[in-house]
Every structure is written in C-alpha cells, then in structure tokens.
Coordinates of C-alpha atoms in Angstrom, one line a residue:
Chain B
M1 CA 0.0 0.0 0.0
D2 CA 0.9 3.6 -0.1
T3 CA 3.5 4.6 2.5
R4 CA 3.8 8.2 1.7
D5 CA 2.6 11.0 4.0
P6 CA -1.1 11.5 3.5
M7 CA -0.6 15.2 2.9
D8 CA 1.8 14.5 0.1
R9 CA -0.7 12.0 -1.3
L10 CA -3.3 14.8 -1.3
S11 CA -1.2 16.9 -3.6
S12 CA -0.6 14.2 -6.1
A13 CA -4.1 13.0 -6.1
Y14 CA -5.9 16.2 -6.7
S15 CA -3.5 18.4 -8.6
T16 CA -5.3 19.2 -11.7
S17 CA -4.3 21.2 -14.7
V18 CA -6.8 22.5 -17.3
D19 CA -5.6 21.3 -20.7
P20 CA -4.6 24.1 -23.2
E21 CA -7.6 23.3 -25.4
T22 CA -10.1 23.8 -22.6
Q23 CA -8.2 26.9 -21.5
Q24 CA -8.5 28.5 -25.0
R25 CA -12.2 27.7 -25.0
H26 CA -12.7 29.2 -21.6
I27 CA -10.8 32.3 -22.4
A28 CA -12.8 32.8 -25.6
E29 CA -16.0 32.4 -23.7
V30 CA -14.9 34.8 -21.0
S31 CA -14.0 37.4 -23.7
A32 CA -17.4 36.9 -25.2
A33 CA -19.0 37.5 -21.8
I34 CA -16.9 40.7 -21.4
R35 CA -18.2 42.0 -24.7
T36 CA -21.8 41.4 -23.8
A37 CA -21.5 42.5 -20.2
P38 CA -23.5 45.6 -19.3
A39 CA -21.2 48.6 -18.8
V40 CA -20.9 49.4 -15.1
P41 CA -19.6 52.9 -14.5
V42 CA -17.0 52.9 -11.8
P43 CA -17.6 55.8 -9.4
A44 CA -14.4 57.8 -9.4
G45 CA -12.8 59.2 -6.3
F46 CA -15.6 60.2 -4.1
G47 CA -17.4 56.8 -3.9
L48 CA -21.0 56.3 -4.3
R49 CA -21.4 54.8 -0.9
R50 CA -19.7 57.7 0.7
R51 CA -21.9 60.2 -1.2
L52 CA -24.9 58.3 0.1
A53 CA -23.6 58.5 3.6
A54 CA -23.1 62.2 3.3
A55 CA -26.6 62.7 2.1
V56 CA -28.0 60.7 5.0
A57 CA -25.9 62.7 7.4
A58 CA -27.2 65.9 5.9
I59 CA -30.7 64.8 6.4
F60 CA -30.3 63.6 10.0
I61 CA -27.9 66.2 11.4
V62 CA -28.2 69.4 9.4
A63 CA -31.9 69.4 9.0
P64 CA -32.8 69.1 12.7
A65 CA -30.2 71.7 13.6
G66 CA -31.7 74.2 11.1
M67 CA -35.1 73.4 12.4
A68 CA -34.1 74.0 16.0
I69 CA -32.6 77.4 15.0
A70 CA -35.6 78.3 13.0
A71 CA -37.9 77.3 15.9
E72 CA -36.3 79.8 18.3
D73 CA -38.7 82.6 17.2
A74 CA -41.8 80.4 17.2
V75 CA -44.8 81.4 19.3
P76 CA -47.6 79.0 20.4
G77 CA -49.6 78.0 17.4
D78 CA -46.7 78.0 15.0
V79 CA -45.7 74.9 13.1
L80 CA -42.3 74.8 14.6
Y81 CA -43.4 75.5 18.2
P82 CA -43.2 71.8 19.2
V83 CA -39.6 71.8 18.0
K84 CA -38.9 74.7 20.2
E85 CA -40.4 72.9 23.2
I86 CA -38.1 70.0 22.6
T87 CA -35.0 72.0 22.3
E88 CA -36.1 73.9 25.4
R89 CA -36.4 70.7 27.4
V90 CA -32.9 69.7 26.4
R91 CA -31.4 73.1 27.1
S92 CA -33.1 73.3 30.5
Y93 CA -30.7 70.7 31.7
V94 CA -27.9 73.3 31.3
G95 CA -29.7 76.5 32.5
N96 CA -33.0 76.7 34.2
D97 CA -33.9 80.2 33.0
V98 CA -34.3 79.1 29.3
K99 CA -37.9 78.3 29.8
A100 CA -38.9 81.5 31.5
T101 CA -36.9 83.6 29.0
H102 CA -38.7 81.9 26.2
R103 CA -42.1 82.4 27.7
V104 CA -41.5 86.1 28.3
E105 CA -40.0 86.5 24.8
E106 CA -43.1 84.9 23.4
V107 CA -45.3 87.4 25.2
E108 CA -43.3 90.3 23.8
R109 CA -43.4 88.9 20.4
L110 CA -47.1 88.3 20.5
V111 CA -47.7 91.8 21.7
F112 CA -45.4 93.1 18.9
L113 CA -47.3 91.1 16.3
R114 CA -50.6 92.4 17.7
A115 CA -51.9 88.9 18.2
P116 CA -55.5 88.3 19.4
S117 CA -55.8 89.1 23.1
H118 CA -56.8 85.7 24.2
A119 CA -53.6 84.2 22.8
V120 CA -51.5 86.9 24.5
E121 CA -53.3 86.4 27.8
R122 CA -52.6 82.7 27.7
A123 CA -48.9 83.4 26.9
V124 CA -48.8 85.9 29.8
E125 CA -50.2 83.2 32.1
R126 CA -47.6 80.7 31.0
A127 CA -44.8 83.3 31.4
E128 CA -45.9 84.1 34.9
S129 CA -46.0 80.5 36.0
A130 CA -42.5 80.1 34.4
T131 CA -41.0 83.2 36.1
V132 CA -42.4 82.3 39.5
L133 CA -40.3 79.3 39.7
L134 CA -37.1 81.2 39.1
P135 CA -35.2 82.6 42.1
D136 CA -33.9 85.8 40.4
S137 CA -36.3 86.7 37.6
G138 CA -36.4 90.4 38.2
E139 CA -35.5 91.4 34.7
L140 CA -37.8 88.9 33.2
R141 CA -40.7 90.1 35.4
L142 CA -40.0 93.6 34.4
R143 CA -40.1 92.7 30.7
L144 CA -43.3 90.9 31.2
E145 CA -44.8 93.9 33.0
L146 CA -43.8 96.2 30.1
A147 CA -45.3 93.9 27.6
R148 CA -48.5 93.8 29.6
E149 CA -48.7 97.6 29.7
R150 CA -48.3 97.7 26.0
L151 CA -51.0 95.2 25.6
Q152 CA -53.3 97.3 27.7
Q153 CA -52.6 100.2 25.5
Q154 CA -53.3 98.2 22.4
D155 CA -56.6 97.1 23.9
E156 CA -57.5 100.7 24.6
E157 CA -56.7 101.7 21.0
R158 CA -58.9 98.9 19.8
Q159 CA -61.8 100.0 22.0
E160 CA -61.9 103.5 20.5
P161 CA -62.0 103.0 16.8
A162 CA -61.0 106.5 15.9
G163 CA -59.9 107.6 12.4
D164 CA -56.2 107.8 13.3
G165 CA -54.1 105.2 11.5
S166 CA -51.9 102.5 12.8
G167 CA -48.9 104.6 12.4
D168 CA -50.3 107.1 14.9
G169 CA -50.9 104.2 17.3
R170 CA -47.4 103.0 17.0
Q171 CA -46.2 106.5 17.8
E172 CA -48.4 106.3 21.0
S173 CA -46.8 103.1 22.1
G174 CA -43.4 104.5 21.3
S175 CA -43.9 107.5 23.6
N176 CA -45.2 105.1 26.3
A177 CA -42.0 103.2 26.1
E178 CA -40.2 106.4 26.7
T179 CA -41.9 107.1 29.9
T180 CA -41.5 103.6 31.2
G181 CA -38.1 103.2 29.8
P182 CA -36.1 104.8 32.6
G183 CA -37.7 102.5 35.0
S184 CA -35.7 99.6 33.6
G185 CA -32.5 101.2 34.9
P186 CA -33.1 100.5 38.6
G187 CA -35.3 97.6 37.7
T188 CA -32.4 95.4 36.6
T189 CA -30.6 95.9 39.9
E190 CA -33.5 95.2 42.2
P191 CA -36.5 93.0 41.6
S192 CA -39.0 95.4 43.2
G193 CA -38.4 98.0 40.5
S194 CA -41.3 96.8 38.5
N195 CA -43.7 98.4 41.0
G196 CA -41.7 101.5 41.2
S197 CA -41.8 102.1 37.5
S198 CA -45.5 102.0 37.3
E199 CA -45.8 104.4 40.1
Q200 CA -43.1 106.7 38.8
S201 CA -45.3 108.5 36.3
Q202 CA -47.8 109.5 38.9
E203 CA -45.3 110.5 41.5
R204 CA -43.0 112.5 39.3
P205 CA -44.9 115.8 39.2
G206 CA -45.0 115.9 43.0
A207 CA -42.1 117.1 45.1
T208 CA -42.0 113.8 47.1
T209 CA -39.1 111.6 46.0
G210 CA -38.9 108.0 47.0
T211 CA -35.7 106.1 47.3
T212 CA -36.2 104.2 44.1
L213 CA -37.0 107.3 42.2
G214 CA -33.9 109.0 43.6
Q215 CA -31.8 106.2 42.4
G216 CA -33.3 106.3 39.0
R217 CA -32.7 109.9 38.7
A218 CA -29.1 109.5 39.8
D219 CA -28.6 106.9 37.1
Q220 CA -30.1 109.2 34.5
G221 CA -27.9 112.0 35.6
S222 CA -24.7 110.0 35.2
G223 CA -25.9 108.9 31.8
D224 CA -26.6 112.5 30.7
A225 CA -23.7 114.8 30.1
S226 CA -25.6 117.8 31.4
G227 CA -26.8 116.1 34.5
P228 CA -24.3 117.5 37.1
M229 CA -24.4 121.0 35.6
S230 CA -28.1 121.5 36.1
G231 CA -29.1 121.9 39.7
P232 CA -31.6 119.8 41.5
G233 CA -34.3 122.2 40.5
E234 CA -37.9 121.6 39.3
A235 CA -37.1 121.3 35.6
S236 CA -35.0 118.1 35.7
P237 CA -37.7 115.6 36.7
T238 CA -39.7 116.3 33.5
T239 CA -37.0 116.8 31.0
A240 CA -34.2 114.4 32.0
P241 CA -36.2 111.2 31.8
R242 CA -37.4 112.1 28.3
N243 CA -33.9 112.8 27.0
S244 CA -32.4 109.7 28.4
G245 CA -35.2 107.6 27.1
E246 CA -34.8 108.9 23.6
S247 CA -31.1 108.4 23.7
S248 CA -31.4 104.9 24.9
Q249 CA -33.9 104.1 22.2
S250 CA -31.9 105.5 19.3
Chain M
M1 CA -5.9 44.6 -11.3
N2 CA -7.0 47.7 -13.0
G3 CA -7.3 45.8 -16.2
I4 CA -9.7 43.4 -14.4
R5 CA -11.8 46.2 -13.1
T6 CA -12.1 47.8 -16.5
R7 CA -12.7 44.3 -18.0
S8 CA -9.7 44.2 -20.2
E9 CA -9.8 40.9 -22.2
T10 CA -6.0 40.5 -22.0
A11 CA -6.1 41.0 -18.3
F12 CA -8.7 38.3 -17.9
A13 CA -6.8 35.9 -20.1
T14 CA -3.6 36.5 -18.0
A15 CA -5.5 36.0 -14.8
Y16 CA -7.1 32.9 -16.2
R17 CA -3.7 31.3 -17.2
Y18 CA -2.2 32.1 -13.8
T19 CA -5.1 30.8 -11.7
S20 CA -6.9 28.1 -13.6
D21 CA -4.7 25.2 -12.5
P22 CA -4.8 26.0 -8.7
L23 CA -8.6 26.7 -9.0
A24 CA -9.2 23.4 -10.8
S25 CA -7.1 21.5 -8.3
F26 CA -9.1 23.0 -5.5
A27 CA -12.4 22.2 -7.1
N28 CA -11.3 18.7 -7.9
G29 CA -10.2 18.2 -4.3
M30 CA -13.5 19.4 -3.0
V31 CA -15.9 17.5 -5.3
H32 CA -13.5 14.8 -6.7
D33 CA -14.6 15.4 -10.2
A34 CA -12.2 16.7 -12.7
R35 CA -14.8 17.6 -15.3
F36 CA -16.8 19.5 -12.8
A37 CA -13.6 21.3 -11.6
E38 CA -13.1 22.7 -15.1
D39 CA -16.7 23.9 -15.2
A40 CA -16.3 25.5 -11.8
V41 CA -13.2 27.5 -12.9
Q42 CA -15.1 28.7 -15.9
Q43 CA -18.1 29.6 -13.8
A44 CA -15.8 31.6 -11.5
F45 CA -14.4 33.7 -14.4
L46 CA -17.9 34.3 -15.8
E47 CA -19.0 35.6 -12.4
L48 CA -15.8 37.7 -12.3
V49 CA -16.9 39.4 -15.5
Q50 CA -20.1 40.5 -13.8
S51 CA -18.6 41.8 -10.5
A52 CA -15.1 42.9 -11.6
P53 CA -15.8 46.6 -11.2
R54 CA -16.8 46.1 -7.5
I55 CA -13.7 44.1 -6.5
K56 CA -11.4 46.0 -4.2
G57 CA -7.8 45.4 -3.5
D58 CA -4.8 43.9 -5.3
G59 CA -4.1 40.7 -7.2
R60 CA -4.0 38.8 -3.9
S61 CA -7.6 39.7 -3.1
L62 CA -8.6 38.9 -6.7
R63 CA -7.1 35.4 -6.2
A64 CA -9.0 35.1 -2.9
W65 CA -12.2 36.2 -4.7
L66 CA -11.8 33.5 -7.4
F67 CA -11.2 30.8 -4.8
R68 CA -14.2 31.9 -2.8
S69 CA -16.3 31.7 -6.0
V70 CA -15.1 28.2 -6.7
R71 CA -15.7 27.2 -3.1
F72 CA -19.3 28.3 -3.3
T73 CA -19.8 26.5 -6.6
C74 CA -18.4 23.3 -5.1
L75 CA -20.4 23.6 -1.9
D76 CA -23.6 24.0 -4.0
E77 CA -22.6 21.0 -6.1
L78 CA -22.0 18.9 -3.0
R79 CA -25.4 19.8 -1.6
R80 CA -27.0 19.1 -4.9
R81 CA -25.4 15.7 -5.1
S82 CA -26.2 14.7 -1.5
R83 CA -29.9 15.4 -2.3
R84 CA -29.7 12.9 -5.1
P85 CA -28.3 9.8 -3.5
E86 CA -28.7 7.7 -6.6
Q87 CA -25.6 9.4 -8.1
L88 CA -23.5 8.4 -5.2
S89 CA -21.3 5.4 -5.2
A90 CA -21.8 2.8 -2.6
E91 CA -18.7 3.2 -0.4
V92 CA -18.9 7.0 -0.2
P93 CA -22.2 8.1 1.1
E94 CA -21.8 11.8 1.4
V95 CA -19.9 12.8 -1.6
G96 CA -20.1 11.5 -5.1
V97 CA -17.1 9.9 -6.7
E98 CA -17.6 9.9 -10.4
P99 CA -17.7 6.2 -11.6
D100 CA -16.3 7.2 -15.0
L101 CA -13.2 9.1 -14.2
P102 CA -11.3 10.5 -17.1
P103 CA -8.6 8.2 -18.4
G104 CA -5.1 8.9 -17.2
F105 CA -6.3 10.5 -14.0
D106 CA -4.4 8.9 -11.2
V107 CA -6.7 8.5 -8.3
D108 CA -5.8 7.4 -4.8
P109 CA -8.9 5.4 -3.9
D110 CA -8.1 5.1 -0.2
L111 CA -7.4 8.8 0.1
S112 CA -10.5 9.9 -1.7
A113 CA -12.6 7.5 0.5
A114 CA -11.0 9.1 3.6
M115 CA -11.4 12.6 2.2
A116 CA -15.1 11.9 1.6
Q117 CA -15.7 11.4 5.3
L118 CA -14.3 14.8 6.2
T119 CA -16.6 17.8 6.5
P120 CA -16.6 20.1 3.5
H121 CA -14.9 22.7 5.6
Q122 CA -12.1 20.4 6.6
R123 CA -11.6 19.3 3.0
T124 CA -11.5 22.9 1.9
I125 CA -8.7 23.7 4.3
L126 CA -6.7 20.6 3.6
V127 CA -6.9 21.1 -0.2
L128 CA -6.1 24.8 0.0
K129 CA -3.1 24.1 2.2
H130 CA -1.6 20.9 0.7
V131 CA -2.7 20.9 -2.9
V132 CA -2.9 24.6 -3.7
G133 CA -0.1 25.5 -1.3
M134 CA -1.7 28.5 0.4
D135 CA -0.5 29.8 3.7
G136 CA -2.8 30.4 6.7
N137 CA -3.6 34.0 5.9
E138 CA -4.6 33.3 2.3
I139 CA -6.8 30.4 3.5
A140 CA -8.4 32.7 6.0
E141 CA -9.2 35.1 3.2
V142 CA -11.0 32.4 1.3
V143 CA -12.9 30.6 4.0
G144 CA -13.3 33.4 6.6
G145 CA -12.0 33.6 10.1
N146 CA -8.3 34.3 10.9
R147 CA -4.9 32.6 10.6
V148 CA -5.2 31.0 14.1
S149 CA -8.6 29.4 13.5
V150 CA -7.4 28.1 10.1
Y151 CA -4.4 26.5 11.8
A152 CA -6.5 24.9 14.4
A153 CA -9.0 23.6 11.8
N154 CA -6.2 22.3 9.7
R155 CA -4.6 20.4 12.6
R156 CA -7.9 18.7 13.4
A157 CA -8.5 17.9 9.7
E158 CA -5.0 16.4 9.3
Q159 CA -5.4 14.3 12.4
R160 CA -8.8 13.0 11.3
L161 CA -7.5 12.2 7.8
R162 CA -4.5 10.3 9.3
T163 CA -6.8 8.2 11.5
L164 CA -9.1 7.4 8.7
L165 CA -6.3 6.3 6.5
D166 CA -4.8 4.2 9.4
G167 CA -8.0 2.3 9.4
T168 CA -7.5 1.1 5.8
T169 CA -3.7 0.9 5.6
E170 CA -0.6 0.5 7.8
D171 CA 0.7 3.6 9.6
G172 CA 1.5 6.2 7.0
G173 CA 4.4 7.5 8.9

C-alpha cells in the first residue's frame, strides 16, 4: 500500500491542470462574456457609498439643527413650536432660565405682532408661571410687566375705533415706552423695581421723592452729560427722563 | 488589477492562465470530479466578468475572490449531489465519486474515501493548504476567520485524515 505521508498524497491525487484546449475555449467564452456584459460605471474618487452617507448625514444632522434654530422665534400655534419645546427641554438641563426667558419673549413677540388678546393672555399666564419658579427673575418680570402695559394700551386703542391710522398708534406706544423706559434702569438691579416704574409716572410731578425714584434719577444724571451741571431744580424731573429715554432708544 | 476592473480581455486571459490550475485543483479536491472542476473554474471567471468593477484590493484579493467563488460553486454542487443519492457510489455516502473518471487520471482510492468522510470545511482547508499551497492568511481570506482558526482547523483535519487512513492501511508514517 501507499506509505507516503497523507498530505503528500493529497497533492498528487488532486493536482489538476486544465488542458490548453479547454483553456482556450474558456478564455474565448470569458471574452465573449466581457463584450456582452453591461457597462458598469466605476464611481471615481468620491465613492457612491460615501456620497450616500453624506446625504443621509445631511438629512439627519443638518436638517434638525436648522429646524431648531428656525424654531427659536416660534410662538404658540406656529408649526415649529413643538420643536422649540423639545430644544427647550434639552437646554433646561444646562440652565433653568431658558424656559422662563422663552415664555417672556413669546409674550413680547405676540404683543409686537398684535396677536389676538386671548392668545396673548394665555402666553402671559404661562410666562408668569414660568418666572415664578425662578429665584432671580427680576429682569424677566419687568419685561413681562412692560409687555403687559403695551398690551393694555393696544386694547384701549382697539376699543376706541378712531380715524387715526396704525402709524399714529405706533407712535403712541413709542412714547409710552419712553416714559416707562427709565424704570428699567433700577429695575435690573433690584426685583421690586417693576412696581416703582408704574408708580413713577404718577409721583414724578409731585415734590416727594422715593428712594427708588432718587436712584433712578441719579442713574439718568450720570448717563446724561448735562446732569451734574443743572441743579436739582424743578425742571429736571420732567426733561431728564425724556432725554435719556430717547437716547437709549436711538 | 485595474485591467480586471475595467474588464480588459487580455487581463482576464492572463489572470485565467495564472489561476486556472490551482482553482481546478481546489475544485477537484472538493468534489472529486475533474470535469466539474473545469466547469467551476469557468463559472468563477464568468462571475468575475459581472462583478469585476466592484472588487477592491490587489491581485491577492482577486485570487481570494476567485477561490471563494469556486468554493461556493463546489459547496452548492456537494449539496445538490447529497440530495440525489442515486448518483453516489456505494462506499462513499456523502460525496459523489464519479464512476467514470477521465482516463489517465491517477486517483488514490483510499485517500478519496477518507477525504469523503471529512466535512466540506475540513476538506476545503486541507486542499487549499496541501494541494494549492496556500498559507494560513490566504486560506483565512477564502474561508473566513483568521490565521489561528485556520491553523486549528487544519490540525484537526489532518489528524482526522490520518486516523481514517490508518483504518485502511498501515501507519502512513
């Protein structure tokens, strides 16, 4: 019997060579197949698969990012408002004032857009409930207060349907912002300033000067170049706030 | 390799001349049928025509691709033959040994009987290593897995083959 190593026997038993005739026939058939094969374009350089991946990435990364940015200005009722709520929930993990700021901004925006009063009122309610939770929401409360005053004025304008156009009304609201504008100076420093600003307009003609009012006037004086020059006479309470308000607006 | 991707006829002819014998040996070792082995080689090259533009890598990976193609053709053929037992010869139940072997083809009957009792995977590795002369990495490219798993499988297959042959002959040494 066979005494060679089995692995050597494997080689000798199965080594096969295709005879030249068959080779020629095979090569001819392969050539024929090449000629009839459908042309497959080879994607050059930037491969097809990579291009596909880029497109998918664009859809799943760029689009949501753009949507989130676009949703920043959304107010309740907008198409993108749910997106804003989602981003808000995520961002509230970082800072807890995002929610309240958004709510107040929405009220301001709705007032600016002259939205129907029931929508604005609902937004004001939500803004109040959001600012209550914050420890230091003085500025936000003040902004909310201002927006609410504007809203009242708008309501009054609506109630008296006089012949004056909308341009006139805007002028009215502008002047209102001037009178309440100086109040925001002290308001930013102390949270109780919102009450003081509303009382300011009534108290100003009188000679009585509260502590908050005095602070406000001192701020305006430092802002104004002519403040120290003019004495603490009776003319400054009426003129100084006007000037400073206009300068801050422009 | 670029000639293969762009389906150059001369490149295909060259690749065929270089690889047809090892491929045919491999297929013959798997199915034990020289005529089928030639068909399997031809089949592999016709498939290559279709998928040439998608093959990546160098000539080495082209070689591995061709062996993989032949391997699948052989495994299909083995499955097909095992489903039709009337084609099988009596002493080899799993794999068919063609009763009418081509004249001049020197067969080792004991060896083929023993080989027929190995699993197709064991046979693949033994044939690729000892008939085609591939190293562990090349075999791993064809059958999958890595060099280590191929070595382990090869050792088991060699042991099994030796024991099977010892049953029929004296110690092979």
